Amino acid sequence: MHAGHVMAGLGGAGGGNGGVDAAGHGGEHTEAAGGVISHSQSRVDGTADRAESVMQRMGKRDGEKDGGQAAPAGITRRRALWVGGGGVVAAGAAAIAGREGLAHLWWRLPGNDKPRTPGAVDHRGAQWVAASPANYRRADRPADYVIDRVVIHVVQGSYATALDVFRDPEHEAGAHYVVRKDGHVAQMIRELDVAFHAGNRGYNERSIGIEHEGFVDRPESFTDAMYASSARLTAGICRRYGFPADREHLVGHVEVPGTDHTDPGPHWDWDRYLRRVRAELRKPVRARESPPVRKA
């Protein structure tokens, strides 16, 4: 069983200064049988999606609805001819069917990328430390994927180790934030982008991942300063995306479907954490914590 994204030992589990765990986990796809993370680069960084054309996606949707079934009762031959006349209307229907796919792919087309300010952070007071682009997928959340979860992680190592491995393109995993034991916060991936942190594509797309310095079997890892800082961070996320601070929406990595991880572990005090997050939510809203406005 694995605990966090980072294990002691660059070659996997064991001693050393930190590195990737034996599973090399954190990517977007897991095998249903054992929760083993796929190491296929195209599966992890989305190149398979980029290689697949928009028309292929539309065709798949058409195939789902054109499975050889008879036309619904009441449709006359005249209307059938009208719908299929010249293939123009049929093409329009295919375009409509592919709209969802296009919504998730539009930003990959030249000239459609959203404006991004280098070094800008989503959380007041965070330090920007850029993760490797191999450890996340560019997106436009919440316009393309609704955000309604925070996933709590524990590094199984130091703050510095987490920063090092998330900047490493070979790690194939990264979280949006890393919280140090003294409360300092680094943001490594923009909230609008999909970080490879949960080992489950659906959860990656809907969640913000927060790593915490320390070890799951060491209760002293979780300091008051860490809880306080992380609670402010999570409260801001709840405000920005409009979901409640409860155990349905704030989850541990261990609770992600298909995971093989144990973090944040038995020493993470959920009651204490939720009280702090809710206390932060009762405070007046600061300008930087209001819902983000994404300009087209």
Coordinates of C-alpha atoms in Angstrom, one line a residue:
M1 CA 0.0 0.0 0.0
H2 CA 1.2 3.5 -0.8
A3 CA 0.9 6.5 1.3
G4 CA 1.7 9.7 -0.6
H5 CA 2.9 11.0 -3.9
V6 CA 6.5 11.1 -2.8
M7 CA 8.5 8.3 -1.1
A8 CA 11.9 8.4 0.6
G9 CA 14.3 7.1 -2.1
L10 CA 14.7 8.3 -5.7
G11 CA 14.5 4.8 -6.9
G12 CA 11.3 4.0 -5.1
A13 CA 10.6 3.0 -1.5
G14 CA 13.6 3.1 0.8
G15 CA 16.1 5.6 2.2
G16 CA 17.5 8.6 0.5
N17 CA 16.4 12.2 -0.1
G18 CA 13.0 11.6 -1.7
G19 CA 11.6 10.6 -5.0
V20 CA 9.0 8.6 -6.9
D21 CA 7.3 5.7 -5.2
A22 CA 7.3 2.2 -6.6
A23 CA 4.1 2.6 -8.5
G24 CA 5.2 6.0 -10.1
H25 CA 1.6 7.0 -9.4
G26 CA -0.5 10.1 -9.8
G27 CA -1.4 9.8 -13.5
E28 CA -5.0 9.8 -14.7
H29 CA -5.7 6.2 -15.4
T30 CA -5.8 3.1 -13.1
E31 CA -6.3 -0.5 -13.9
A32 CA -9.6 -1.7 -12.5
A33 CA -8.2 -4.9 -11.1
G34 CA -5.5 -3.6 -8.8
G35 CA -5.4 0.2 -8.9
V36 CA -2.1 0.2 -10.7
I37 CA -1.3 3.4 -12.4
S38 CA -0.8 3.4 -16.2
H39 CA 2.7 4.6 -17.2
S40 CA 1.7 5.1 -20.8
Q41 CA 2.8 8.7 -21.5
S42 CA 0.0 9.3 -24.0
R43 CA -2.5 8.2 -21.3
V44 CA -0.9 10.4 -18.6
D45 CA -0.2 13.7 -20.4
G46 CA -3.2 13.6 -22.7
T47 CA -1.3 13.2 -26.0
A48 CA -3.7 10.4 -26.9
D49 CA -6.6 12.9 -26.6
R50 CA -4.7 15.4 -28.8
A51 CA -3.9 12.8 -31.4
E52 CA -7.6 11.9 -31.7
S53 CA -9.3 14.3 -34.1
V54 CA -12.5 16.2 -33.4
M55 CA -14.2 14.3 -36.2
Q56 CA -13.2 11.0 -34.6
R57 CA -14.9 12.1 -31.4
M58 CA -18.0 13.1 -33.3
G59 CA -18.0 9.8 -35.1
K60 CA -17.9 7.9 -31.8
R61 CA -21.0 9.9 -30.6
D62 CA -22.8 9.2 -33.9
G63 CA -22.0 5.5 -33.6
E64 CA -23.6 5.4 -30.2
K65 CA -26.9 6.7 -31.6
D66 CA -26.7 5.0 -35.0
G67 CA -26.4 1.5 -33.7
G68 CA -28.7 0.0 -36.4
Q69 CA -31.9 0.7 -34.5
A70 CA -35.1 1.4 -36.4
A71 CA -36.3 5.0 -36.7
P72 CA -38.7 6.1 -34.0
A73 CA -42.4 5.6 -34.8
G74 CA -44.1 8.6 -36.3
I75 CA -41.2 9.7 -38.5
T76 CA -42.4 9.7 -42.1
R77 CA -40.3 9.0 -45.2
R78 CA -40.7 12.7 -46.2
R79 CA -39.3 13.8 -42.8
A80 CA -36.5 11.3 -43.0
L81 CA -35.5 12.7 -46.4
W82 CA -35.7 16.2 -45.1
V83 CA -33.4 15.4 -42.1
G84 CA -30.9 13.7 -44.3
G85 CA -31.2 16.0 -47.3
G86 CA -27.7 16.5 -48.8
G87 CA -26.1 15.4 -45.5
V88 CA -26.2 19.0 -44.4
V89 CA -28.5 18.5 -41.4
A90 CA -26.9 15.3 -40.5
A91 CA -23.5 17.0 -40.3
G92 CA -25.1 19.7 -38.1
A93 CA -26.4 16.9 -35.8
A94 CA -22.9 15.4 -35.6
A95 CA -21.6 18.8 -34.7
I96 CA -24.1 19.2 -31.9
A97 CA -23.3 15.7 -30.7
G98 CA -19.7 16.5 -30.6
R99 CA -20.2 19.8 -28.7
E100 CA -19.1 18.4 -25.4
G101 CA -15.9 17.0 -26.9
L102 CA -15.2 20.3 -28.5
A103 CA -15.7 22.2 -25.2
H104 CA -12.9 20.2 -23.7
L105 CA -10.6 20.4 -26.7
W106 CA -11.1 24.0 -27.9
W107 CA -8.1 25.4 -25.9
R108 CA -5.8 23.0 -27.7
L109 CA -6.5 24.7 -31.1
P110 CA -4.1 27.5 -32.1
G111 CA -5.1 31.0 -30.9
N112 CA -7.7 29.7 -28.3
D113 CA -5.6 29.5 -25.2
K114 CA -6.8 31.6 -22.3
P115 CA -4.6 34.5 -21.1
R116 CA -2.2 33.4 -18.3
T117 CA 0.0 35.7 -16.2
P118 CA 3.4 34.1 -15.5
G119 CA 3.7 33.6 -11.7
A120 CA 0.1 34.4 -10.9
V121 CA -1.4 32.5 -8.0
D122 CA -5.0 31.6 -7.1
H123 CA -4.4 31.7 -3.3
R124 CA -3.4 34.9 -1.5
G125 CA 0.1 34.6 -0.1
A126 CA 1.1 31.4 -2.0
Q127 CA 4.6 31.2 -3.6
W128 CA 4.5 30.2 -7.3
V129 CA 6.8 27.3 -8.0
A130 CA 6.0 25.9 -11.5
A131 CA 5.4 22.1 -11.8
S132 CA 6.6 20.4 -15.0
P133 CA 4.0 20.6 -17.7
A134 CA 4.3 16.8 -17.9
N135 CA 2.6 16.5 -14.5
Y136 CA -0.6 18.3 -15.4
R137 CA -3.0 18.9 -18.3
R138 CA -3.9 22.4 -19.5
A139 CA -7.6 23.1 -19.1
D140 CA -10.1 25.9 -18.5
R141 CA -11.8 24.9 -15.3
P142 CA -14.5 25.4 -14.1
A143 CA -15.7 26.3 -17.6
D144 CA -14.8 22.8 -19.0
Y145 CA -14.8 20.7 -15.8
V146 CA -16.8 21.6 -12.7
I147 CA -14.6 21.8 -9.5
D148 CA -16.4 20.3 -6.5
R149 CA -13.7 18.5 -4.5
V150 CA -10.5 19.0 -2.5
V151 CA -8.2 16.0 -2.2
I152 CA -5.9 16.0 0.9
H153 CA -2.5 14.3 0.4
V154 CA 0.5 13.8 2.6
V155 CA 3.9 13.9 0.8
Q156 CA 5.7 11.0 2.7
G157 CA 8.6 13.3 2.7
S158 CA 9.7 16.9 3.0
Y159 CA 8.3 20.1 1.4
A160 CA 11.5 20.5 -0.6
T161 CA 11.2 16.9 -1.9
A162 CA 7.7 17.5 -3.1
L163 CA 8.7 20.6 -5.0
D164 CA 11.6 18.7 -6.6
V165 CA 9.6 15.7 -7.8
F166 CA 6.7 17.8 -9.1
R167 CA 9.1 19.8 -11.2
D168 CA 10.5 16.5 -12.6
P169 CA 8.8 15.5 -15.9
E170 CA 9.6 11.9 -15.2
H171 CA 7.5 11.8 -12.0
E172 CA 4.2 11.9 -14.0
A173 CA 2.4 13.4 -11.0
G174 CA 1.8 16.8 -9.4
A175 CA -0.5 18.6 -7.0
H176 CA -1.9 22.1 -7.2
Y177 CA -0.5 23.1 -3.8
V178 CA 2.1 22.0 -1.3
V179 CA 1.8 23.1 2.4
R180 CA 4.9 23.2 4.6
K181 CA 4.7 22.3 8.3
D182 CA 5.2 26.0 9.2
G183 CA 2.2 26.9 7.0
H184 CA 4.0 28.3 4.0
V185 CA 2.1 27.4 0.8
A186 CA 3.6 26.8 -2.7
Q187 CA 1.3 26.8 -5.7
M188 CA 2.7 24.6 -8.5
I189 CA -0.3 24.2 -10.9
R190 CA -3.0 26.7 -11.7
E191 CA -6.5 25.7 -10.4
L192 CA -7.9 26.0 -13.9
D193 CA -5.6 23.1 -15.0
V194 CA -6.0 19.4 -14.3
A195 CA -3.2 18.1 -12.0
F196 CA -2.3 14.4 -12.0
H197 CA -2.6 13.9 -8.3
A198 CA -5.5 11.5 -7.5
G199 CA -4.8 8.5 -9.8
N200 CA -8.3 8.8 -11.1
R201 CA -9.1 10.8 -14.2
G202 CA -12.6 11.9 -13.1
Y203 CA -11.3 13.0 -9.7
N204 CA -8.4 14.8 -11.3
E205 CA -10.7 16.8 -13.5
R206 CA -13.1 17.8 -10.7
S207 CA -10.7 18.4 -7.8
I208 CA -7.9 20.5 -6.4
G209 CA -5.0 18.5 -4.9
I210 CA -3.3 19.8 -1.7
E211 CA -0.1 18.0 -0.6
H212 CA 1.1 18.4 3.0
E213 CA 4.7 18.0 4.2
G214 CA 5.2 15.0 6.5
F215 CA 4.5 11.3 7.0
V216 CA 1.3 9.4 7.6
D217 CA 2.7 7.5 10.6
R218 CA 4.1 10.5 12.4
P219 CA 1.4 12.6 14.1
E220 CA 3.9 15.4 14.8
S221 CA 4.0 16.1 11.1
F222 CA 0.6 17.8 11.3
T223 CA 1.3 21.1 13.1
D224 CA -1.2 23.7 14.1
A225 CA 0.4 26.1 11.6
M226 CA -0.1 23.5 8.8
Y227 CA -3.8 22.9 9.7
A228 CA -4.5 26.7 9.9
S229 CA -2.8 27.5 6.6
S230 CA -4.3 24.5 4.8
A231 CA -7.8 25.4 6.1
R232 CA -7.5 28.9 4.8
L233 CA -6.5 27.5 1.4
T234 CA -9.4 25.0 1.3
A235 CA -11.9 27.6 2.5
G236 CA -10.9 29.9 -0.4
I237 CA -11.3 27.0 -2.8
C238 CA -14.8 26.2 -1.4
R239 CA -15.7 29.9 -1.9
R240 CA -14.4 30.2 -5.4
Y241 CA -16.3 27.2 -6.7
G242 CA -19.3 27.2 -4.5
F243 CA -19.2 23.8 -2.7
P244 CA -19.6 23.0 1.0
A245 CA -16.9 22.2 3.5
D246 CA -18.0 18.7 4.4
R247 CA -16.6 15.2 4.1
E248 CA -18.3 14.6 0.8
H249 CA -16.4 17.4 -0.8
L250 CA -13.2 17.4 1.2
V251 CA -11.7 13.9 0.9
G252 CA -8.5 12.1 1.5
H253 CA -6.4 10.5 -1.2
V254 CA -7.3 7.1 0.4
E255 CA -11.0 7.8 -0.4
V256 CA -10.5 8.3 -4.2
P257 CA -12.0 5.4 -6.1
G258 CA -9.4 2.9 -7.3
T259 CA -6.6 4.3 -5.3
D260 CA -3.9 2.3 -3.6
H261 CA -2.9 5.1 -1.2
T262 CA -3.4 5.5 2.5
D263 CA -2.8 9.3 2.9
P264 CA -3.6 11.4 4.8
G265 CA -3.6 8.5 7.2
P266 CA -5.0 7.9 10.7
H267 CA -3.3 10.9 12.4
W268 CA -4.9 13.5 10.1
D269 CA -7.6 15.1 12.3
W270 CA -10.6 15.6 10.1
D271 CA -12.8 17.0 12.8
R272 CA -10.2 19.6 13.7
Y273 CA -9.6 20.4 10.0
L274 CA -13.3 20.8 9.1
R275 CA -13.8 23.1 12.1
R276 CA -11.0 25.3 10.9
V277 CA -12.2 25.4 7.3
R278 CA -15.7 26.3 8.4
A279 CA -14.4 29.0 10.7
E280 CA -12.5 30.5 7.8
L281 CA -15.7 30.5 5.7
R282 CA -17.4 32.5 8.4
K283 CA -14.9 35.3 8.0
P284 CA -15.5 38.2 5.6
V285 CA -14.7 37.4 2.0
R286 CA -11.4 38.9 0.7
A287 CA -11.2 40.1 -2.8
R288 CA -8.7 37.5 -4.0
E289 CA -11.0 34.7 -2.6
S290 CA -14.0 35.7 -4.7
P291 CA -15.0 33.4 -7.7
P292 CA -12.3 33.8 -10.4
V293 CA -13.3 35.5 -13.6
R294 CA -11.8 33.8 -16.7
K295 CA -11.7 36.2 -19.7
A296 CA -12.3 34.7 -23.1

